[in-house]
Amino acid sequence: EIVLTQSPGTLSLSPGERVTLSCRASQSVGGNYLAWFQQKPGQAPRLLVDDGSSRATGIPDRFSGSGSGTDFTLTIDRLESEDFAMYYCGQFANSPLTFGQGTRLEIK
Amino acid sequence: QVQLQESGPGLVKPSETLSLTCSVSIDSFKRHYLNWIRQSPGRGLEWIGFIYNSGNTNYNPSLKSRVTISVDTSKNQFSLRLTSVSDADTAVYYCASGPGWTPHHWGQGTLLTVSS
């Protein structure tokens, strides 16, 4: 089973800032089948980035994903108020499919 | 617009069997991977399994002995059956779908509490 470790656990930032979230895998994620999700309280996760770097439909271009192998990042440029939420990575290369424990992005 | 909606009992007694259903409104229902995923404070997001091509399944080994996912293509629905539930199965259960293994579309989730 691929274990995903996200860091940091919590980030406190201000609107307008740039943030980079990290997701590290215990073994290489084949095909870069690594995705990022945003989740707000009381809502389901929403797909932001698929295949490591492909933005999902309707996702603003201030969200970008990068990385390969075992190290992946999600960058959010120019934070807006609606971006403060939980963020999860997930790998979809190997069964069982697994998710990281999440990074909480909060307003400073 | 892809829409998924879970339905279920909300409360199940320990040792009983949980059954949930997901109604899906997508034209490519038969070609999508149809997942069940749950979320709890203690376990985070946990993939339960998926069904695709109207019958092929893939389950999380940690739950495989207790899980069955099935599909009713005539109703555009798929279902989760989880036997011998315990407190550890209390969670929000999501159905989700995608053209590949990545779940692109998610239902709103349904809270399932295991309690006597």
CSV table of C-alpha atoms in Angstrom, one decimal:
chain,number,residue,atom,x,y,z
A,1,GLU,CA,0.0,0.0,0.0
A,2,ILE,CA,1.3,3.5,-0.9
A,3,VAL,CA,1.3,5.8,2.1
A,4,LEU,CA,0.9,9.5,1.3
A,5,THR,CA,2.3,12.0,3.8
A,6,GLN,CA,1.2,15.6,3.5
A,7,SER,CA,3.0,18.6,5.0
A,8,PRO,CA,2.6,20.8,6.7
A,9,GLY,CA,-0.4,19.8,8.7
A,10,THR,CA,-1.7,23.4,9.0
A,11,LEU,CA,-0.8,26.6,7.2
A,12,SER,CA,-1.8,30.1,8.3
A,13,LEU,CA,-1.7,32.6,5.4
A,14,SER,CA,-3.3,35.8,4.2
A,15,PRO,CA,-5.3,36.4,1.1
A,16,GLY,CA,-3.1,37.3,-1.9
A,17,GLU,CA,-0.2,35.1,-0.7
A,18,ARG,CA,1.2,32.1,-2.6
A,19,VAL,CA,1.3,28.7,-1.0
A,20,THR,CA,2.9,25.4,-1.8
A,21,LEU,CA,1.5,22.1,-0.3
A,22,SER,CA,3.6,18.9,-0.2
A,23,CYS,CA,2.6,15.3,-0.7
A,24,ARG,CA,5.2,12.6,-0.4
A,25,ALA,CA,4.6,9.0,-1.3
A,26,SER,CA,6.2,5.9,0.3
A,27,GLN,CA,6.9,4.5,-3.1
A,28,SER,CA,6.9,5.9,-6.7
A,29,VAL,CA,3.4,6.7,-8.0
A,30,GLY,CA,3.3,5.2,-11.4
A,31,GLY,CA,2.1,7.3,-14.3
A,32,ASN,CA,2.0,10.3,-12.0
A,33,TYR,CA,-1.6,9.2,-11.1
A,34,LEU,CA,-1.6,11.7,-8.2
A,35,ALA,CA,-4.6,14.0,-7.6
A,36,TRP,CA,-5.4,16.9,-5.4
A,37,PHE,CA,-8.7,17.6,-3.8
A,38,GLN,CA,-10.2,20.6,-1.9
A,39,GLN,CA,-12.7,20.0,0.9
A,40,LYS,CA,-14.8,22.6,2.7
A,41,PRO,CA,-16.7,21.9,5.9
A,42,GLY,CA,-19.9,19.9,5.3
A,43,GLN,CA,-19.0,19.3,1.6
A,44,ALA,CA,-17.5,16.5,-0.4
A,45,PRO,CA,-14.0,16.7,-1.7
A,46,ARG,CA,-13.7,18.4,-5.0
A,47,LEU,CA,-11.1,17.4,-7.6
A,48,LEU,CA,-8.6,20.2,-8.4
A,49,VAL,CA,-5.7,18.5,-10.2
A,50,ASP,CA,-5.4,15.0,-11.8
A,51,ASP,CA,-2.4,13.1,-13.1
A,52,GLY,CA,-0.1,15.2,-11.1
A,53,SER,CA,-0.5,18.5,-13.1
A,54,SER,CA,-3.8,18.5,-15.1
A,55,ARG,CA,-6.3,21.0,-13.7
A,56,ALA,CA,-9.9,19.6,-13.5
A,57,THR,CA,-12.7,21.2,-15.4
A,58,GLY,CA,-13.6,24.7,-14.0
A,59,ILE,CA,-10.6,25.0,-11.7
A,60,PRO,CA,-9.0,28.4,-11.8
A,61,ASP,CA,-5.4,28.7,-13.2
A,62,ARG,CA,-4.1,29.9,-9.8
A,63,PHE,CA,-4.1,26.2,-8.9
A,64,SER,CA,-1.2,24.2,-10.3
A,65,GLY,CA,0.2,20.8,-9.6
A,66,SER,CA,3.7,19.4,-10.2
A,67,GLY,CA,6.0,16.6,-9.3
A,68,SER,CA,6.7,13.0,-10.2
A,69,GLY,CA,7.8,9.8,-8.6
A,70,THR,CA,7.4,10.2,-4.8
A,71,ASP,CA,7.3,14.0,-4.5
A,72,PHE,CA,4.3,16.2,-5.6
A,73,THR,CA,3.2,19.7,-4.8
A,74,LEU,CA,0.1,21.8,-5.2
A,75,THR,CA,0.7,25.6,-5.6
A,76,ILE,CA,-2.0,28.2,-5.1
A,77,ASP,CA,-1.1,31.7,-6.4
A,78,ARG,CA,-2.8,34.8,-5.0
A,79,LEU,CA,-4.9,33.1,-2.3
A,80,GLU,CA,-8.5,34.1,-2.3
A,81,SER,CA,-10.9,33.8,0.6
A,82,GLU,CA,-12.7,30.8,-0.8
A,83,ASP,CA,-9.4,28.9,-1.0
A,84,PHE,CA,-9.1,28.5,2.8
A,85,ALA,CA,-10.0,24.8,3.3
A,86,MET,CA,-8.6,21.3,3.7
A,87,TYR,CA,-6.5,19.9,0.9
A,88,TYR,CA,-5.9,16.2,0.3
A,89,CYS,CA,-3.7,14.3,-2.2
A,90,GLY,CA,-4.6,10.9,-3.4
A,91,GLN,CA,-2.8,8.2,-5.5
A,92,PHE,CA,-4.7,6.3,-8.1
A,93,ALA,CA,-1.9,4.2,-9.6
A,94,ASN,CA,-1.9,1.2,-7.2
A,95,SER,CA,-4.6,-0.6,-5.4
A,96,PRO,CA,-5.6,0.0,-2.7
A,97,LEU,CA,-6.2,3.7,-3.6
A,98,THR,CA,-5.0,5.9,-0.8
A,99,PHE,CA,-5.2,9.5,0.4
A,100,GLY,CA,-3.0,11.7,2.5
A,101,GLN,CA,-4.1,12.9,5.9
A,102,GLY,CA,-4.6,16.5,4.6
A,103,THR,CA,-3.3,20.0,5.0
A,104,ARG,CA,-5.5,22.6,6.6
A,105,LEU,CA,-5.1,26.1,5.0
A,106,GLU,CA,-6.4,28.7,7.4
A,107,ILE,CA,-6.7,32.5,7.3
A,108,LYS,CA,-4.0,34.3,9.3
B,1,GLN,CA,-23.5,17.7,-15.4
B,2,VAL,CA,-22.6,14.6,-13.5
B,3,GLN,CA,-24.6,14.1,-10.3
B,4,LEU,CA,-24.4,11.4,-7.6
B,5,GLN,CA,-26.7,11.0,-4.6
B,6,GLU,CA,-26.2,8.6,-1.8
B,7,SER,CA,-29.1,7.1,0.2
B,8,GLY,CA,-29.1,4.9,3.3
B,9,PRO,CA,-30.5,4.3,6.7
B,10,GLY,CA,-28.3,6.7,8.8
B,11,LEU,CA,-28.2,4.3,11.7
B,12,VAL,CA,-27.2,0.7,11.9
B,13,LYS,CA,-26.7,-1.6,14.9
B,14,PRO,CA,-23.4,-3.3,15.7
B,15,SER,CA,-23.0,-6.6,13.9
B,16,GLU,CA,-25.7,-5.8,11.4
B,17,THR,CA,-25.3,-5.2,7.6
B,18,LEU,CA,-25.0,-1.8,6.1
B,19,SER,CA,-26.6,-1.1,2.7
B,20,LEU,CA,-26.1,2.1,0.8
B,21,THR,CA,-27.2,3.1,-2.7
B,22,CYS,CA,-25.9,5.7,-5.1
B,23,SER,CA,-28.0,7.1,-7.9
B,24,VAL,CA,-25.9,8.4,-10.8
B,25,SER,CA,-26.9,10.7,-13.6
B,26,ILE,CA,-24.3,10.3,-16.3
B,27,ASP,CA,-24.6,9.1,-19.8
B,28,SER,CA,-21.3,7.2,-19.5
B,29,PHE,CA,-22.5,5.4,-16.4
B,30,LYS,CA,-21.5,2.0,-17.7
B,31,ARG,CA,-18.0,3.2,-18.7
B,32,HIS,CA,-17.2,4.9,-15.4
B,33,TYR,CA,-15.4,3.5,-12.3
B,34,LEU,CA,-17.9,3.7,-9.5
B,35,ASN,CA,-16.4,4.1,-6.1
B,36,TRP,CA,-17.3,4.0,-2.5
B,37,ILE,CA,-15.1,6.1,-0.2
B,38,ARG,CA,-15.6,6.9,3.5
B,39,GLN,CA,-14.3,9.6,5.8
B,40,SER,CA,-14.0,9.7,9.6
B,41,PRO,CA,-12.0,11.8,12.0
B,42,GLY,CA,-9.9,8.8,13.0
B,43,ARG,CA,-9.3,7.2,9.6
B,44,GLY,CA,-9.4,10.2,7.3
B,45,LEU,CA,-10.4,9.4,3.7
B,46,GLU,CA,-10.5,5.7,3.1
B,47,TRP,CA,-11.2,4.0,-0.3
B,48,ILE,CA,-13.6,1.1,0.1
B,49,GLY,CA,-13.7,-0.2,-3.5
B,50,PHE,CA,-15.0,0.3,-7.0
B,51,ILE,CA,-17.0,-1.5,-9.7
B,52,TYR,CA,-16.6,-1.0,-13.4
B,53,ASN,CA,-17.7,-2.4,-16.7
B,54,SER,CA,-20.9,-3.5,-15.0
B,55,GLY,CA,-19.4,-6.1,-12.8
B,56,ASN,CA,-15.7,-6.1,-12.3
B,57,THR,CA,-14.8,-5.1,-8.7
B,58,ASN,CA,-11.7,-4.0,-6.8
B,59,TYR,CA,-11.8,-3.8,-3.0
B,60,ASN,CA,-9.6,-2.4,-0.3
B,61,PRO,CA,-7.9,-5.5,1.3
B,62,SER,CA,-8.6,-4.1,4.7
B,63,LEU,CA,-12.4,-4.4,4.1
B,64,LYS,CA,-12.6,-7.0,1.4
B,65,SER,CA,-13.9,-9.8,3.5
B,66,ARG,CA,-17.0,-7.7,4.5
B,67,VAL,CA,-17.7,-5.6,1.3
B,68,THR,CA,-19.8,-6.2,-1.8
B,69,ILE,CA,-20.3,-3.5,-4.4
B,70,SER,CA,-22.9,-4.2,-7.1
B,71,VAL,CA,-24.6,-2.2,-9.9
B,72,ASP,CA,-28.0,-2.0,-11.4
B,73,THR,CA,-27.6,-0.5,-14.8
B,74,SER,CA,-31.3,-0.4,-15.5
B,75,LYS,CA,-31.7,2.1,-12.6
B,76,ASN,CA,-28.3,3.9,-13.0
B,77,GLN,CA,-27.5,2.9,-9.4
B,78,PHE,CA,-24.8,1.1,-7.6
B,79,SER,CA,-24.7,-0.2,-4.1
B,80,LEU,CA,-22.5,-0.9,-1.1
B,81,ARG,CA,-23.0,-3.8,1.3
B,82,LEU,CA,-20.9,-3.9,4.4
B,83,THR,CA,-21.4,-6.8,6.8
B,84,SER,CA,-20.7,-7.1,10.6
B,85,VAL,CA,-20.4,-3.4,11.2
B,86,SER,CA,-18.8,-2.0,14.3
B,87,ASP,CA,-18.2,1.5,15.8
B,88,ALA,CA,-15.1,1.7,13.5
B,89,ASP,CA,-17.5,1.8,10.5
B,90,THR,CA,-19.1,5.1,11.7
B,91,ALA,CA,-18.3,7.6,8.9
B,92,VAL,CA,-19.5,9.8,6.1
B,93,TYR,CA,-19.9,7.5,3.1
B,94,TYR,CA,-19.4,9.0,-0.4
B,95,CYS,CA,-20.1,7.6,-3.8
B,96,ALA,CA,-17.8,8.9,-6.5
B,97,SER,CA,-17.2,8.2,-10.1
B,98,GLY,CA,-14.6,8.8,-12.8
B,99,PRO,CA,-13.5,7.7,-16.3
B,100,GLY,CA,-10.4,6.2,-14.7
B,101,TRP,CA,-9.4,5.3,-11.2
B,102,THR,CA,-9.4,9.0,-10.0
B,103,PRO,CA,-12.8,10.0,-8.7
B,104,HIS,CA,-13.8,13.1,-10.5
B,105,HIS,CA,-17.4,13.4,-9.3
B,106,TRP,CA,-18.6,13.0,-5.8
B,107,GLY,CA,-21.9,12.7,-4.1
B,108,GLN,CA,-22.7,14.9,-1.1
B,109,GLY,CA,-22.1,12.1,1.3
B,110,THR,CA,-24.3,10.4,3.9
B,111,LEU,CA,-23.5,10.0,7.6
B,112,LEU,CA,-23.7,6.4,8.8
B,113,THR,CA,-23.6,5.9,12.6
B,114,VAL,CA,-23.2,2.5,14.1
B,115,SER,CA,-24.9,2.3,17.5
B,116,SER,CA,-27.1,0.2,19.5
